[in-house]
Short mmCIF file of N, CA and C in Angstrom, two decimals:
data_model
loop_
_atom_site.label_atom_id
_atom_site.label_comp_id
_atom_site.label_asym_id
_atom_site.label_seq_id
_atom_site.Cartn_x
_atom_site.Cartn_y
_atom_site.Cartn_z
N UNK A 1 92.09 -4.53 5.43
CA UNK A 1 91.67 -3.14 5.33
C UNK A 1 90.42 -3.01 4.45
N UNK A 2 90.26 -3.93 3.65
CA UNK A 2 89.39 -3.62 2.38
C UNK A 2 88.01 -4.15 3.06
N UNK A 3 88.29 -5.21 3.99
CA UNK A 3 87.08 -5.91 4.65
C UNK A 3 86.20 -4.97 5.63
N UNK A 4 87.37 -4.35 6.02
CA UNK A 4 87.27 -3.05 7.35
C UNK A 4 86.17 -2.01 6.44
N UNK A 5 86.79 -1.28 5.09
CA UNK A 5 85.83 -0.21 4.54
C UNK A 5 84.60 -0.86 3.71
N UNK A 6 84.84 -2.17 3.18
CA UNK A 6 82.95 -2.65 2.87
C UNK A 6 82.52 -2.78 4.16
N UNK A 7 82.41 -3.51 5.13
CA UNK A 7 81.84 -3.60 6.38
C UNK A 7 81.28 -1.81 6.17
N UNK A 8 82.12 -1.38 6.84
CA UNK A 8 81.63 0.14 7.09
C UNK A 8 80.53 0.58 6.32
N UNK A 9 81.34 0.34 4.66
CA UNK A 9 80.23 0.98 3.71
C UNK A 9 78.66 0.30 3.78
N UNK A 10 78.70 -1.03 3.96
CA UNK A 10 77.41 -1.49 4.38
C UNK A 10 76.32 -1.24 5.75
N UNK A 11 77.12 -0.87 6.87
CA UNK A 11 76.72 -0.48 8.12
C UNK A 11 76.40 1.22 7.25
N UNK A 12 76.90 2.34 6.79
CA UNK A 12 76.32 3.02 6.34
C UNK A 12 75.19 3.00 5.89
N UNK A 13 75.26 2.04 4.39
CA UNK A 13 74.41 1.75 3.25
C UNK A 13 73.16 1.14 4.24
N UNK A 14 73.57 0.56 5.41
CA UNK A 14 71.98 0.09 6.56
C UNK A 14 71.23 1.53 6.87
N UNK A 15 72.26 2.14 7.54
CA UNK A 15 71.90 3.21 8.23
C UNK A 15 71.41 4.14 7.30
N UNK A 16 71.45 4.54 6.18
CA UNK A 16 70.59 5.32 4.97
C UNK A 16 69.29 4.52 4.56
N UNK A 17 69.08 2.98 4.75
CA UNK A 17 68.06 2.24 4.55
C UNK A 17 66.91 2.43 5.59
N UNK A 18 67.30 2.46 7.13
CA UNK A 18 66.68 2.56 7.95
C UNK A 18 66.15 4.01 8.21
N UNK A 19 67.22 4.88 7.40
CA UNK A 19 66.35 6.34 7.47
C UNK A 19 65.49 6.51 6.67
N UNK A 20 65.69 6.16 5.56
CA UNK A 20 64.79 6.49 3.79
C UNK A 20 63.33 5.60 4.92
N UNK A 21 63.28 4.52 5.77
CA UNK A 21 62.08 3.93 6.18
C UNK A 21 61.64 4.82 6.79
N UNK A 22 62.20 5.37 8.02
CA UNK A 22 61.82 6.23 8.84
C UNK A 22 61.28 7.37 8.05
N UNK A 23 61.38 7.92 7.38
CA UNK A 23 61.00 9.13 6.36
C UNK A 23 59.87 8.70 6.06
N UNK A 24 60.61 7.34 4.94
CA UNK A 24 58.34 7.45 4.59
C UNK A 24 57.16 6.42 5.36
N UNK A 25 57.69 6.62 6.65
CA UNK A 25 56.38 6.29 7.58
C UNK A 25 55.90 7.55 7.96
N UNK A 26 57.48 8.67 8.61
CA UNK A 26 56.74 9.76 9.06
C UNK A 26 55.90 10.57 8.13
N UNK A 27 55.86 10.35 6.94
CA UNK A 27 55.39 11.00 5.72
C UNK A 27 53.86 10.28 5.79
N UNK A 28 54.05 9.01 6.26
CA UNK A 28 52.41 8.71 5.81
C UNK A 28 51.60 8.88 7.24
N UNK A 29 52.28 9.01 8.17
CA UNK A 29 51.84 9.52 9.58
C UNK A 29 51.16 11.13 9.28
N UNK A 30 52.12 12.01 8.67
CA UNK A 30 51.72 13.08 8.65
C UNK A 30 50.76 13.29 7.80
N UNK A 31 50.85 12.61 6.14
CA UNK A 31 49.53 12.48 5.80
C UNK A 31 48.21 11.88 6.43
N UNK A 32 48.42 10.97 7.11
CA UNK A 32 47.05 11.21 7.91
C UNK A 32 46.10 11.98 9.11
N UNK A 33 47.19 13.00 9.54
CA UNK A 33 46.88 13.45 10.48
C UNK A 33 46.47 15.15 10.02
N UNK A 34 46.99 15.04 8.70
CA UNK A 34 46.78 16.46 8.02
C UNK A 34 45.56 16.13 7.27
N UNK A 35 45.24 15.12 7.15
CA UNK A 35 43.75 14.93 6.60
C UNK A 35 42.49 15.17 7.17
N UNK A 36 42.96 14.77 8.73
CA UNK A 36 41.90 14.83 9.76
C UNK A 36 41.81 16.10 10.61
N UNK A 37 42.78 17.10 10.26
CA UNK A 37 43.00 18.45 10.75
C UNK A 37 41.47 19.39 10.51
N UNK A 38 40.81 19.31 11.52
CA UNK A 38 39.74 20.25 11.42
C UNK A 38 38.38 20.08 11.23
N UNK A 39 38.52 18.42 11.28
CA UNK A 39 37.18 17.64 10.75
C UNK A 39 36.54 17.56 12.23
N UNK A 40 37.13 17.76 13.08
CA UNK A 40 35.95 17.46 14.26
C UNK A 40 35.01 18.56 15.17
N UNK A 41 34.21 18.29 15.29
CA UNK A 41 33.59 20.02 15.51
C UNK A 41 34.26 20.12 17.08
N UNK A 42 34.77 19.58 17.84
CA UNK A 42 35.82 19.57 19.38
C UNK A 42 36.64 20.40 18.82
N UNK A 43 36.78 21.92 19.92
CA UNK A 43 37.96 22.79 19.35
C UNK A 43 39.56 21.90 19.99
N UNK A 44 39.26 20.95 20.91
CA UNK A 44 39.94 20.30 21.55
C UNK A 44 40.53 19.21 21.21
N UNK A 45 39.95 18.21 20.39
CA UNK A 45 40.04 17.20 19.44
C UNK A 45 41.31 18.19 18.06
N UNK A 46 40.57 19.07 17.68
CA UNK A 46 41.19 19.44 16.31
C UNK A 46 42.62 20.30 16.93
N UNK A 47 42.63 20.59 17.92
CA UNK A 47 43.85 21.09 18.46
C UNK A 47 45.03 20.06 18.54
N UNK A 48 44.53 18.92 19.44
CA UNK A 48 45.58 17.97 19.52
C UNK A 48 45.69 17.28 18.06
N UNK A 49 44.90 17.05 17.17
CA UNK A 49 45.40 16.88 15.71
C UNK A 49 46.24 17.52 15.23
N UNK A 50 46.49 18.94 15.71
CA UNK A 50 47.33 19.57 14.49
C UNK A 50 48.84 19.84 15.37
N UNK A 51 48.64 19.49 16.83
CA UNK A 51 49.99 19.23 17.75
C UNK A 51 50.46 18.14 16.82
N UNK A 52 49.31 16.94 16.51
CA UNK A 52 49.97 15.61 16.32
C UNK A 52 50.78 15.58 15.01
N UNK A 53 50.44 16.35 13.82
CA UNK A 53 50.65 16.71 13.03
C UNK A 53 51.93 17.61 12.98
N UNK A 54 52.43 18.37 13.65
CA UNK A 54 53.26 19.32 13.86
C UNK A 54 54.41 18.44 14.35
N UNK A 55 54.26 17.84 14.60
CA UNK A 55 55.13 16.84 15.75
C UNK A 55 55.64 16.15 14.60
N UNK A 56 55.02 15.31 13.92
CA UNK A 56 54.97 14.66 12.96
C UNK A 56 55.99 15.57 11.60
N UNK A 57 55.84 16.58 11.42
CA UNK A 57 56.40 17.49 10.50
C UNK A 57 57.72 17.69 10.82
N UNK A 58 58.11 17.87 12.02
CA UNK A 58 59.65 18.18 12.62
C UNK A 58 60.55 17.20 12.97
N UNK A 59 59.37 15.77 13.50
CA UNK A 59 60.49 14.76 13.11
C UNK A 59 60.48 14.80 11.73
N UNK A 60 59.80 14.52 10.91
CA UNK A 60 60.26 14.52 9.36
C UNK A 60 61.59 14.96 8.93
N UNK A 61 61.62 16.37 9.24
CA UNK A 61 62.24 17.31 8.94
C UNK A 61 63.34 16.91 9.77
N UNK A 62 63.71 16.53 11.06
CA UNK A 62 65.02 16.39 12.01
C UNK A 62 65.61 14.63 10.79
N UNK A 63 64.85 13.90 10.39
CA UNK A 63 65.45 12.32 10.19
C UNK A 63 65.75 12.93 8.79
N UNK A 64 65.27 13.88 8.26
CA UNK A 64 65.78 13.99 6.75
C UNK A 64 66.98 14.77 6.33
N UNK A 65 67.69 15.83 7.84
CA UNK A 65 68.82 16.27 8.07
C UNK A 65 69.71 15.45 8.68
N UNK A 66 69.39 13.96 9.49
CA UNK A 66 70.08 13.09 10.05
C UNK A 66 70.30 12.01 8.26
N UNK A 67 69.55 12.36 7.93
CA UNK A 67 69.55 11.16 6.25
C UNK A 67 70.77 11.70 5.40
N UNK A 68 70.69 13.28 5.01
CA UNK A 68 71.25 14.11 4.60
C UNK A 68 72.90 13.71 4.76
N UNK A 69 73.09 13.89 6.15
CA UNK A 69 74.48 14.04 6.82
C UNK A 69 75.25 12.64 6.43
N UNK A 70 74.37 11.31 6.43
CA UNK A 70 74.72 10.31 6.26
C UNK A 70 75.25 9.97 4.36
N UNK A 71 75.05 11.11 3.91
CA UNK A 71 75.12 10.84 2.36
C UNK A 71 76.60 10.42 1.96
N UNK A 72 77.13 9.97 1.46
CA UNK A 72 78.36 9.87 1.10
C UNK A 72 78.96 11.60 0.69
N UNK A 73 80.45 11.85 1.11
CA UNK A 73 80.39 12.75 0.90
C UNK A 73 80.88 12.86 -1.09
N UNK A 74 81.82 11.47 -1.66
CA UNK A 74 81.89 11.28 -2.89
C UNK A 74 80.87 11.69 -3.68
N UNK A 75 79.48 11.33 -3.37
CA UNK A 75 78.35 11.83 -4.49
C UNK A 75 77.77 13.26 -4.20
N UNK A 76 78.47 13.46 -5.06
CA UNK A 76 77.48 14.75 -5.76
C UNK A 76 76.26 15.23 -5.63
N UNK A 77 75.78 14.25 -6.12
CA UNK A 77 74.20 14.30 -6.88
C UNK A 77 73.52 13.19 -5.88
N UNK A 78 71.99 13.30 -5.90
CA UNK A 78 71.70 12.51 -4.89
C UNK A 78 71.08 11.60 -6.02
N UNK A 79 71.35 10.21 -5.10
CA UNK A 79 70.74 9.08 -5.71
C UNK A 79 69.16 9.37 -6.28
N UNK A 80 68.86 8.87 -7.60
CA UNK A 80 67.54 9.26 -8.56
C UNK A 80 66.17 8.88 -6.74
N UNK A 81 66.33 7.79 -6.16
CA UNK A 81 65.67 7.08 -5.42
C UNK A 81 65.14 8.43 -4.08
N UNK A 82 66.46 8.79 -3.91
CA UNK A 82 66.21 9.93 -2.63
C UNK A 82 65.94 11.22 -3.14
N UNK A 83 66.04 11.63 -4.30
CA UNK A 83 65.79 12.57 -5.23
C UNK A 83 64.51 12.41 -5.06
N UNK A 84 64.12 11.60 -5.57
CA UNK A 84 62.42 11.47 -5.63
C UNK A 84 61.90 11.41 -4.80
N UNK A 85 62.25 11.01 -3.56
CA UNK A 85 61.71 10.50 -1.75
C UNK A 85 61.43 12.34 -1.50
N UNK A 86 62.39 12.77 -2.07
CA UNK A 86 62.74 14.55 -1.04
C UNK A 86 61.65 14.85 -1.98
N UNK A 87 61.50 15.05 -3.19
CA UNK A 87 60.31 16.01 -4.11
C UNK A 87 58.90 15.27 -3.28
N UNK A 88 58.97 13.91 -3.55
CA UNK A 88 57.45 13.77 -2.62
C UNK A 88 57.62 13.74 -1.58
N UNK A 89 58.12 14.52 -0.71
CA UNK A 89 57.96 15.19 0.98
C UNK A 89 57.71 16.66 0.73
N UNK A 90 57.76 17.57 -0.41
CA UNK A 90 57.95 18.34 -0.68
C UNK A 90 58.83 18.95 -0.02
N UNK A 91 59.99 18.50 0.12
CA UNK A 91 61.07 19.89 0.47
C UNK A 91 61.89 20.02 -0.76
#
């Protein structure tokens, strides 16, 4: 039984690893695409930048409510690590 709930807890403890990644790629995706928002004199160019960007913002936002859900429900408080991940995403 005990082998059964570490297994688990580690297949969790993956699955919170592979999100916290997913987060801060989409984070540095969106920082670059919010950088380049408006720099091109193409009203067409700067349009699909800020689709790309937008896009970019909502997955953010959908993997950090899929991150969320995955939290243990025992803790309280969020780990100092994801604490800090969420303030620099600013939410």
């Amino acid at each position: 039984m005990t082998e059964k709930l570490t297994m688990s807890e580690d297949y969790a403890r993956g699955r919170r690893d592979g999100l916290r990644l997913a987060l801060s790629i989409l984070e540095a995706e969106e920082a670059k695409w919010e950088a380049l928002l408006g720099e091109s004199p193409s009203w067409r160019t700067n349009a699909t930048r800020a689709i790309r960007h937008k896009a970019y913002q909502v997955a953010r936002k959908r993997v950090q409510t899929a991150f969320n859900r995955f939290l243990p429900k025992s803790e309280l408080v969020l780990p100092v690590e994801v604490a800090s991940m969420i303030d620099q995403a600013g939410l």
